[in-house]
GROMACS .gro file of C-alpha atoms in nm:
model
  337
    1UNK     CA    1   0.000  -2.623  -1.728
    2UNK     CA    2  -0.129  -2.333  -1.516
    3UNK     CA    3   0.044  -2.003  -1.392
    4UNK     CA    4  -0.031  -1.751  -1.178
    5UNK     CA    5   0.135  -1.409  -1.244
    6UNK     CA    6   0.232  -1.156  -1.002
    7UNK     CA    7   0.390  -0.813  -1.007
    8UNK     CA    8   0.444  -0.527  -0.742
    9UNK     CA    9   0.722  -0.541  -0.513
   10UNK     CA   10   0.919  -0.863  -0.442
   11UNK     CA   11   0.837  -0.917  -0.087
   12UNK     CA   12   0.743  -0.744   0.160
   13UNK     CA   13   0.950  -0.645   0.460
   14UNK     CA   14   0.807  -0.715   0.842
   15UNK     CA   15   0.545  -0.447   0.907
   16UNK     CA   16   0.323  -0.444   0.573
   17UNK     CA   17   0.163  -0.731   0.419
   18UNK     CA   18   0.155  -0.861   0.058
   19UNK     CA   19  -0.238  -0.867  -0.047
   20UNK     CA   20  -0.357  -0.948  -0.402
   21UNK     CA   21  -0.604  -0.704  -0.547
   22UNK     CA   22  -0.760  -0.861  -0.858
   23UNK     CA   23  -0.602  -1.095  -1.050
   24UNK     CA   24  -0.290  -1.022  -1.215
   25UNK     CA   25  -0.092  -0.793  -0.959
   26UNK     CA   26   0.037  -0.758  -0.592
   27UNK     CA   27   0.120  -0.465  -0.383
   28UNK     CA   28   0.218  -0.453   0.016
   29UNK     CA   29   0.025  -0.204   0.247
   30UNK     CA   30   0.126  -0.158   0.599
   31UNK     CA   31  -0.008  -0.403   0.858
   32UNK     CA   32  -0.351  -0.300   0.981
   33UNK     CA   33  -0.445  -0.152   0.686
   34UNK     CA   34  -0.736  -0.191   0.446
   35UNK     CA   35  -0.663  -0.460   0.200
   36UNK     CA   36  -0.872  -0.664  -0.046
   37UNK     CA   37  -0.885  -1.062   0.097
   38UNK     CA   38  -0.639  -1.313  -0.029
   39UNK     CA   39  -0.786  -1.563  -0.253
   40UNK     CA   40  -0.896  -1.842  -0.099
   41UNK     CA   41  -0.671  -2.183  -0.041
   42UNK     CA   42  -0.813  -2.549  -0.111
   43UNK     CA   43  -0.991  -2.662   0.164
   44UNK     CA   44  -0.778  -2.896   0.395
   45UNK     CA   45  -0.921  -3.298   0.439
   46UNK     CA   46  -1.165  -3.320   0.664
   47UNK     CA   47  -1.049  -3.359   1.057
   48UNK     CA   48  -0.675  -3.310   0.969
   49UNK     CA   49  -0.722  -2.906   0.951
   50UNK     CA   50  -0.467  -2.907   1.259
   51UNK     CA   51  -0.201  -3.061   1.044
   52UNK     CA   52  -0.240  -2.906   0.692
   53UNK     CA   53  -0.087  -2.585   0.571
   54UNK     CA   54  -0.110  -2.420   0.200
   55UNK     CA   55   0.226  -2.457   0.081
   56UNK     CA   56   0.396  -2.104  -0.060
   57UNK     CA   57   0.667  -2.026  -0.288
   58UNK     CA   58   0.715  -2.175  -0.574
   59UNK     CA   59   0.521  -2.490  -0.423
   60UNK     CA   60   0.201  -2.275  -0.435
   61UNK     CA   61   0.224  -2.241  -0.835
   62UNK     CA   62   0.095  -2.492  -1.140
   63UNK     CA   63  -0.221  -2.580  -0.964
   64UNK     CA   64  -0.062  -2.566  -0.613
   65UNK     CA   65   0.094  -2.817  -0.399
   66UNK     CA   66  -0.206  -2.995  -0.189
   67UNK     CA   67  -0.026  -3.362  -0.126
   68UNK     CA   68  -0.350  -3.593   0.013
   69UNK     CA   69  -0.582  -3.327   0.151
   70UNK     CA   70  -0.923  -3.417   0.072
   71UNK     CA   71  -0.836  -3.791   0.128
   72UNK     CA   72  -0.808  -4.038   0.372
   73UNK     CA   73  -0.631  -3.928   0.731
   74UNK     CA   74  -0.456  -4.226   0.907
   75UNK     CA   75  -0.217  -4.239   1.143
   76UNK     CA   76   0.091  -4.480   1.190
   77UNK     CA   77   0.263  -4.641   1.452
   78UNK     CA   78   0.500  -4.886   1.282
   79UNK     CA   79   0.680  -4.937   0.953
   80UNK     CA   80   0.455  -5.178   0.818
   81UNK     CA   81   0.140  -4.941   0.840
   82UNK     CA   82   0.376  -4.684   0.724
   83UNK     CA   83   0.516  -4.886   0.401
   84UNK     CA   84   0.108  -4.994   0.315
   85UNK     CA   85  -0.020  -4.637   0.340
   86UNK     CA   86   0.278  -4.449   0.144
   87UNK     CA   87   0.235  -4.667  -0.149
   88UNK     CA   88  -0.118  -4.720  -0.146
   89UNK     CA   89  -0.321  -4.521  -0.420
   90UNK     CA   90  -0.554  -4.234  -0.371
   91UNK     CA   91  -0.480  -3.926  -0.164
   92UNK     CA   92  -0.398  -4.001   0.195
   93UNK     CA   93  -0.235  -3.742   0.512
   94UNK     CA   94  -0.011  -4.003   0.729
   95UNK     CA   95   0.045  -3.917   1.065
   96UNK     CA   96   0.311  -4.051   1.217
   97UNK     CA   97   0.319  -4.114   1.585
   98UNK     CA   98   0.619  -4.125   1.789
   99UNK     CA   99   0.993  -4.278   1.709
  100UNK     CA  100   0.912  -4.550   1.337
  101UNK     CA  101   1.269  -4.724   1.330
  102UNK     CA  102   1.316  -4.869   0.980
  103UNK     CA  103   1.450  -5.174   0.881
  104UNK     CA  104   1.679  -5.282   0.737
  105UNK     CA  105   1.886  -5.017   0.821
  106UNK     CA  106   1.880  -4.742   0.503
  107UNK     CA  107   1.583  -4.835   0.349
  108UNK     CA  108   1.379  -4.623   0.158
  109UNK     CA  109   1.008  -4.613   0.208
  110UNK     CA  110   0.856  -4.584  -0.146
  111UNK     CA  111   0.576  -4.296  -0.150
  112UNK     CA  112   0.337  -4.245  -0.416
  113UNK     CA  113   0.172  -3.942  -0.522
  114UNK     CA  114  -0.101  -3.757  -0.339
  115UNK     CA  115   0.025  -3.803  -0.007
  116UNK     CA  116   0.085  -3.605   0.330
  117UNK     CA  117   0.327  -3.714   0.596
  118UNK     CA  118   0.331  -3.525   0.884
  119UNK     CA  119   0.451  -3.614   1.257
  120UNK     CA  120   0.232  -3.550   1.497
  121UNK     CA  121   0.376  -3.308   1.812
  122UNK     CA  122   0.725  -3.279   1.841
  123UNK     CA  123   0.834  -3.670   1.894
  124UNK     CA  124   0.710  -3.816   1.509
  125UNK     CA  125   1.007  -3.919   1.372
  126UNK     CA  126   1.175  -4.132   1.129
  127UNK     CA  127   1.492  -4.316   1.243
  128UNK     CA  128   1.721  -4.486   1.009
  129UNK     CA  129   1.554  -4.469   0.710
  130UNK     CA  130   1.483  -4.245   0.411
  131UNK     CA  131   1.166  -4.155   0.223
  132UNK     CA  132   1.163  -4.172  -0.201
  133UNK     CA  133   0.871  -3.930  -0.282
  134UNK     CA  134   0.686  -3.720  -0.435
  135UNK     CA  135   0.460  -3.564  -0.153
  136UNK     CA  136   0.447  -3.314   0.069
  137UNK     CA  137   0.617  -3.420   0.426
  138UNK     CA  138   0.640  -3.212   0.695
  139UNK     CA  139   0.669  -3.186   1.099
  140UNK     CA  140   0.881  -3.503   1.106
  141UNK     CA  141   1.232  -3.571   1.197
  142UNK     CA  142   1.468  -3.817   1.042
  143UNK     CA  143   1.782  -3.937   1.192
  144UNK     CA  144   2.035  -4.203   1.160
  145UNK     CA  145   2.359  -4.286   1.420
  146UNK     CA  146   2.680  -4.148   1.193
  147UNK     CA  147   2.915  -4.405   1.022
  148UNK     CA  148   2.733  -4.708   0.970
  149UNK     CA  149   2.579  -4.744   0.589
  150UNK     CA  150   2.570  -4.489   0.336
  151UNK     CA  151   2.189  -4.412   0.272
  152UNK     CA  152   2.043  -4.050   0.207
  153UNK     CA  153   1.856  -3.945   0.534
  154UNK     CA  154   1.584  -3.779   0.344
  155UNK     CA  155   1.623  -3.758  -0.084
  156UNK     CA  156   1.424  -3.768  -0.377
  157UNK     CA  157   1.518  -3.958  -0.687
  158UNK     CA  158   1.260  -3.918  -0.898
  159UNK     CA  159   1.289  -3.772  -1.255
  160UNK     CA  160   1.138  -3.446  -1.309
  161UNK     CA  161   0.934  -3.417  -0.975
  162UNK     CA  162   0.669  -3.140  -0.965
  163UNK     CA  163   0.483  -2.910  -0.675
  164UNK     CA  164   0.697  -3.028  -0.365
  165UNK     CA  165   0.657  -2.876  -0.003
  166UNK     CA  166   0.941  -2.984   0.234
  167UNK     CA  167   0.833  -2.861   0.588
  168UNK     CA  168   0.885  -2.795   0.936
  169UNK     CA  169   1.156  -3.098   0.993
  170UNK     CA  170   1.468  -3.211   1.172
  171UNK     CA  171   1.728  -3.350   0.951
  172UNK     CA  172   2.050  -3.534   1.087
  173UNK     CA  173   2.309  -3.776   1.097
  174UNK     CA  174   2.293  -3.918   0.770
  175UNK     CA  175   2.522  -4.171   0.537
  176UNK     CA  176   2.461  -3.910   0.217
  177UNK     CA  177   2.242  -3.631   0.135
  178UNK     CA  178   2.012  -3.520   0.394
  179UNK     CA  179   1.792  -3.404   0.151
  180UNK     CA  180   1.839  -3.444  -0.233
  181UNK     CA  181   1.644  -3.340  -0.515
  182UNK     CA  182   1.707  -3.479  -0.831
  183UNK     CA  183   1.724  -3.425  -1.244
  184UNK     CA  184   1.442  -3.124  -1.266
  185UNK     CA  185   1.279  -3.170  -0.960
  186UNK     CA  186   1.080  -2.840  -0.973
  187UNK     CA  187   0.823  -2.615  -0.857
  188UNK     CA  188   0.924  -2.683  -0.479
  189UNK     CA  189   0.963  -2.532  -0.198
  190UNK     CA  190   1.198  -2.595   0.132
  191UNK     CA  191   1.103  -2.432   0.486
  192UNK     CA  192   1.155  -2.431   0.837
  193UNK     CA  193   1.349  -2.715   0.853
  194UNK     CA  194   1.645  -2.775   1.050
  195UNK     CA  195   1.979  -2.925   0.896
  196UNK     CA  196   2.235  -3.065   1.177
  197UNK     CA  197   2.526  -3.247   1.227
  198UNK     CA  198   2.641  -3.374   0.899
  199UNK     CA  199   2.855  -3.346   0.592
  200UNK     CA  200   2.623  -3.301   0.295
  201UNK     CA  201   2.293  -3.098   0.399
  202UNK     CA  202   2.099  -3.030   0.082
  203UNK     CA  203   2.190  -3.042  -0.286
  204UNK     CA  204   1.965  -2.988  -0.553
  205UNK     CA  205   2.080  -3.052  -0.927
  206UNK     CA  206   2.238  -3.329  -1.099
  207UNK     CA  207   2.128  -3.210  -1.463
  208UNK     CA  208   2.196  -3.031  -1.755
  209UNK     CA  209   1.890  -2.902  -1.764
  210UNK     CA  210   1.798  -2.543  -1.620
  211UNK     CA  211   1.399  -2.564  -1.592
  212UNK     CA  212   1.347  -2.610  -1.215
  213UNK     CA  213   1.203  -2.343  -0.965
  214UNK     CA  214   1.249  -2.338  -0.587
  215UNK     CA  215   1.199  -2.129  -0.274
  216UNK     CA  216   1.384  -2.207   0.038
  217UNK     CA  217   1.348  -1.986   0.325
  218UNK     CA  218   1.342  -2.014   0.743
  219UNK     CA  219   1.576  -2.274   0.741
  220UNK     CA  220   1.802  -2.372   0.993
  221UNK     CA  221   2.140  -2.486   0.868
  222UNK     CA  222   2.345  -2.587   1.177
  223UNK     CA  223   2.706  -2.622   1.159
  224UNK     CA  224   2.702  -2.911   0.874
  225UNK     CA  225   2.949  -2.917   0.638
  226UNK     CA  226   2.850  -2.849   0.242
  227UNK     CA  227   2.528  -2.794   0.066
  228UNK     CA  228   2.389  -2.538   0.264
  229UNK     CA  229   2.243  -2.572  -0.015
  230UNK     CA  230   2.428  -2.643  -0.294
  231UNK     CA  231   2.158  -2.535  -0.637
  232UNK     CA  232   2.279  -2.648  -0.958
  233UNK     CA  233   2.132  -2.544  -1.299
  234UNK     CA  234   1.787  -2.393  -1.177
  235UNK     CA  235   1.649  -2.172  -1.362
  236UNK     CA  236   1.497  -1.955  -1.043
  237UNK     CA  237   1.627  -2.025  -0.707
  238UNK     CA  238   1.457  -1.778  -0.387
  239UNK     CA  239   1.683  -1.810  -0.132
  240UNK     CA  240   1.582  -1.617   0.192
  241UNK     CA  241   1.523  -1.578   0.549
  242UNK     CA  242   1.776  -1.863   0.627
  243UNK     CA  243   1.979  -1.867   0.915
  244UNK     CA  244   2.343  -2.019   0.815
  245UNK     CA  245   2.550  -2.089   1.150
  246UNK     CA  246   2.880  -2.245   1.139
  247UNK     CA  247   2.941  -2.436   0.806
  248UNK     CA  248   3.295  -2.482   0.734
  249UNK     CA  249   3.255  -2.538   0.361
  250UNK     CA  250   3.043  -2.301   0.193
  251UNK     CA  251   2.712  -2.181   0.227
  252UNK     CA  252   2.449  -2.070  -0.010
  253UNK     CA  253   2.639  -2.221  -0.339
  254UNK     CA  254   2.456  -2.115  -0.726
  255UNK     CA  255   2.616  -2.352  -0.916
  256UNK     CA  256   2.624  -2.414  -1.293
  257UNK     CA  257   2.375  -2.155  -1.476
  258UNK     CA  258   2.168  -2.110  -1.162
  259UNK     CA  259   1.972  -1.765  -1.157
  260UNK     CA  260   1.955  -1.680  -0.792
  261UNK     CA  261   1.810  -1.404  -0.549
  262UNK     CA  262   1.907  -1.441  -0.172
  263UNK     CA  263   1.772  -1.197   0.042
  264UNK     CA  264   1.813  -1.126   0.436
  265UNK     CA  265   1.956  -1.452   0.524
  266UNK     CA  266   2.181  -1.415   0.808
  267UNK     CA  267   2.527  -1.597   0.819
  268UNK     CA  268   2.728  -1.630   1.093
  269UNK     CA  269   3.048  -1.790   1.173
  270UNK     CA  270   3.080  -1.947   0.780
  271UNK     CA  271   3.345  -2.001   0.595
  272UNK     CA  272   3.264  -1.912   0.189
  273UNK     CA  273   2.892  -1.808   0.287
  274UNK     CA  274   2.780  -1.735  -0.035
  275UNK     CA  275   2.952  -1.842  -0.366
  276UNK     CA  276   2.874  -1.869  -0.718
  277UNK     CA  277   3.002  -2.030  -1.049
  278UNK     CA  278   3.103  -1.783  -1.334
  279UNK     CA  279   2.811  -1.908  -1.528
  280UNK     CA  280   2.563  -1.839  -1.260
  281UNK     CA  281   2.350  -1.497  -1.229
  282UNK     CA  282   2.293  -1.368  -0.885
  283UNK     CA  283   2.151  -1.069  -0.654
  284UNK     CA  284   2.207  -1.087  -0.315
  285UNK     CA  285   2.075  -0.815  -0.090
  286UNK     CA  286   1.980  -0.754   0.281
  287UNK     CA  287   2.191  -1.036   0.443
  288UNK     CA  288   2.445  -1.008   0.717
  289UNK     CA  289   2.746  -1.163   0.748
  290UNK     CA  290   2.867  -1.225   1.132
  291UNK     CA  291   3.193  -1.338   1.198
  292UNK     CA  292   3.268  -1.505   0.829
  293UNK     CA  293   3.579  -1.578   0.633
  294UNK     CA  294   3.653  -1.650   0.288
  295UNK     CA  295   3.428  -1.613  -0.019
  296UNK     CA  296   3.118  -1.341  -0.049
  297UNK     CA  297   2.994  -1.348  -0.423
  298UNK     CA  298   2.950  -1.068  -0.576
  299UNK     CA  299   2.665  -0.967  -0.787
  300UNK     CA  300   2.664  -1.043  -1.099
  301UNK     CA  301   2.419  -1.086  -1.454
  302UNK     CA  302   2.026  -0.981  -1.424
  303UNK     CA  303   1.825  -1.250  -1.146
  304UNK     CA  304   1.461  -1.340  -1.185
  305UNK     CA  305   1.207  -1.114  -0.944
  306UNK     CA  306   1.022  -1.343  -0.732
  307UNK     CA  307   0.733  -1.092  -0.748
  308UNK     CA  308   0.660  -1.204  -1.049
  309UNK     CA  309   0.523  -1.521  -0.953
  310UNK     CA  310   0.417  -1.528  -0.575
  311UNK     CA  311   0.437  -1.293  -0.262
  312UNK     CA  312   0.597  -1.350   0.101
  313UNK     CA  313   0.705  -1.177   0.356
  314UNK     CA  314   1.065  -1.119   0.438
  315UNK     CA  315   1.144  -1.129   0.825
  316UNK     CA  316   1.460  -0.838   0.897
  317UNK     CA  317   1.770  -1.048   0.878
  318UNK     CA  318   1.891  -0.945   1.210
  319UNK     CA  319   1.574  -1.129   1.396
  320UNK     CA  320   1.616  -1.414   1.129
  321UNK     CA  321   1.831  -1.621   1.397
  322UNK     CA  322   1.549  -1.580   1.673
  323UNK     CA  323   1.263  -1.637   1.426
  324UNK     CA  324   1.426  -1.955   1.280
  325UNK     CA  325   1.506  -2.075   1.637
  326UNK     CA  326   1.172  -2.003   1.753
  327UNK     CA  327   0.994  -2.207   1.438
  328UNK     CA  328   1.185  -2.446   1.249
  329UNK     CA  329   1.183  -2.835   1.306
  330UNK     CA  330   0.952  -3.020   1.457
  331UNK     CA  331   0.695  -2.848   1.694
  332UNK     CA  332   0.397  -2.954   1.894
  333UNK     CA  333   0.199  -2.695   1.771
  334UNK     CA  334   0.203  -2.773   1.407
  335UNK     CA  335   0.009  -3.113   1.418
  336UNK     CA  336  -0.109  -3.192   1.795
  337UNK     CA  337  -0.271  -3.479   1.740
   0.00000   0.00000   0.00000
């Protein structure tokens, strides 16, 4: 198992950049200024440069998060080309091309490892069905009319899944979960996605065990309901840059013996925006509240520093609704074609 450790400040605020300068430290310098490079990313598979990204956060750590650059790129039309390629073995970056409906309705399209999924413009899309993975999947949307059968629109049930990048997708309408992530799932990371029009958004958890590691910034969490997220016994949980309209639950929730930092997220018209369980640790710093009621957690016990392990950027919390707006879910941009 491989780490990478960072110090210096935790992230840096819109205006300076985080830079590396040798090996075992990180320091931000105002934008425009003289900096040592970055070190360098994995190259991305040949021909699909358009639709890669290096994943960040915690994603970016124990050897990185690289899904099936460097393998085969195809691109997929229909469920049957979309069942053969996620389980087929070897690395492989799926793009998916307009609306795949899945049938029967619910069913979950087994992934294997090493694999990219990512929609191409702003139409791929997943309807009525659910991925079961351990990949990175991004760009895509997934959606499902309400009522109907209980499925999860997007989830993960594997045991202990490692080096996870969620992405860049529209999430709605599902029978469950929109997005689950299971028993010690760890060393992921959640951004720019968009969670709408549902119940439960996004609930990470369902052990005893406090070992996992996640980022989740830039999301979009759009009047659902609960889970916004909801993170249960991990061990470091970066919550920032998330834009938290309307939930009439709770919001950010560190549940269990979750150690969690949320920084400049901005919540607006919540009820319970950010709450905690006695046994959980948190710091929460830089956010704004906008026409909330109920529950605001205090600080409380000593969180983790994200510096420590990787550097971002934090956008100022009161362009976070713009920003988010502006960049999460699908867009054309990401993977043209």
């Amino acid at each position: 198992m491989r780490w990478h450790w960072l110090a210096g400040p935790t992230c840096c605020v819109s205006g300076s950049s985080c830079v590396v300068q040798g090996e075992w430290y990180s320091q931000c310098t105002p934008s425009g200024g003289t900096s040592p490079p970055p070190p360098s990313a994995p190259p991305p598979a040949s021909g699909s440069s358009a639709c890669l990204a290096s994943a960040d956060g915690f994603s970016s750590l124990n050897g990185g998060t690289t899904g099936g650059a460097g393998g085969t790129t195809v691109t997929v039309t229909n469920q049957s080309d979309l069942d053969k390629y996620a389980s087929a073995s070897g690395r492989h970056v799926i793009k998916v091309q307009g609306r795949i409906t899945i049938t029967p309705f619910g069913k979950e399209v087994r992934v294997s490892s090493d694999k990219t999924i990512v929609g191409i413009g702003s139409t791929g899309q997943i309807y009525q069905g659910a991925f079961h993975y351990r990949v990175v999947i991004s760009e895509t949307s997934a959606k499902t009319p309400k009522a109907a059968l209980p499925f999860m629109g997007e989830h993960a049930n594997d045991y202990r899944e490692r080096l996870r990048w969620d992405s860049v997708r529209l999430l709605e309408n599902g029978g469950d979960g929109l997005l689950i992530l299971r028993k010690d799932t760890t060393f992921f990371t959640v951004s720019n996605n968009i969670f709408r029009n549902h119940d439960k958004a996004f609930g990470i958890g369902w052990t005893e065990n406090v070992v996992a590691r996640g980022t989740i910034h830039h999301n979009w969490f759009d009047r659902t309901n609960q889970r916004n997220p909801s993170a249960d016994n991990l061990a470091q949980c970066h919550l920032y840059n998330n834009y938290v309209l309307g939930v009439t639950s709770y919001g950010h929730y560190a549940r269990g013996s979750t150690n969690a930092r949320v920084e400049n997220v901005y919540f607006e018209s919540c009820r319970n925006p950010l709450t905690k369980d006695s046994g959980a640790i948190l710091n929460a710093s830089g956010n704004i509240y906008q026409s909330c009621t109920g529950t605001v957690a205090a600080n409380s016990g000593t969180a983790f520093q994200p510096r420590d392990y990787y550097s971002c950027t934090l956008t100022a919390t009161a362009d976070v609704p713009s920003h988010v707006k502006a960049n999460a879910g699908p867009r054309a941009s990401v993977c043209p074609s």
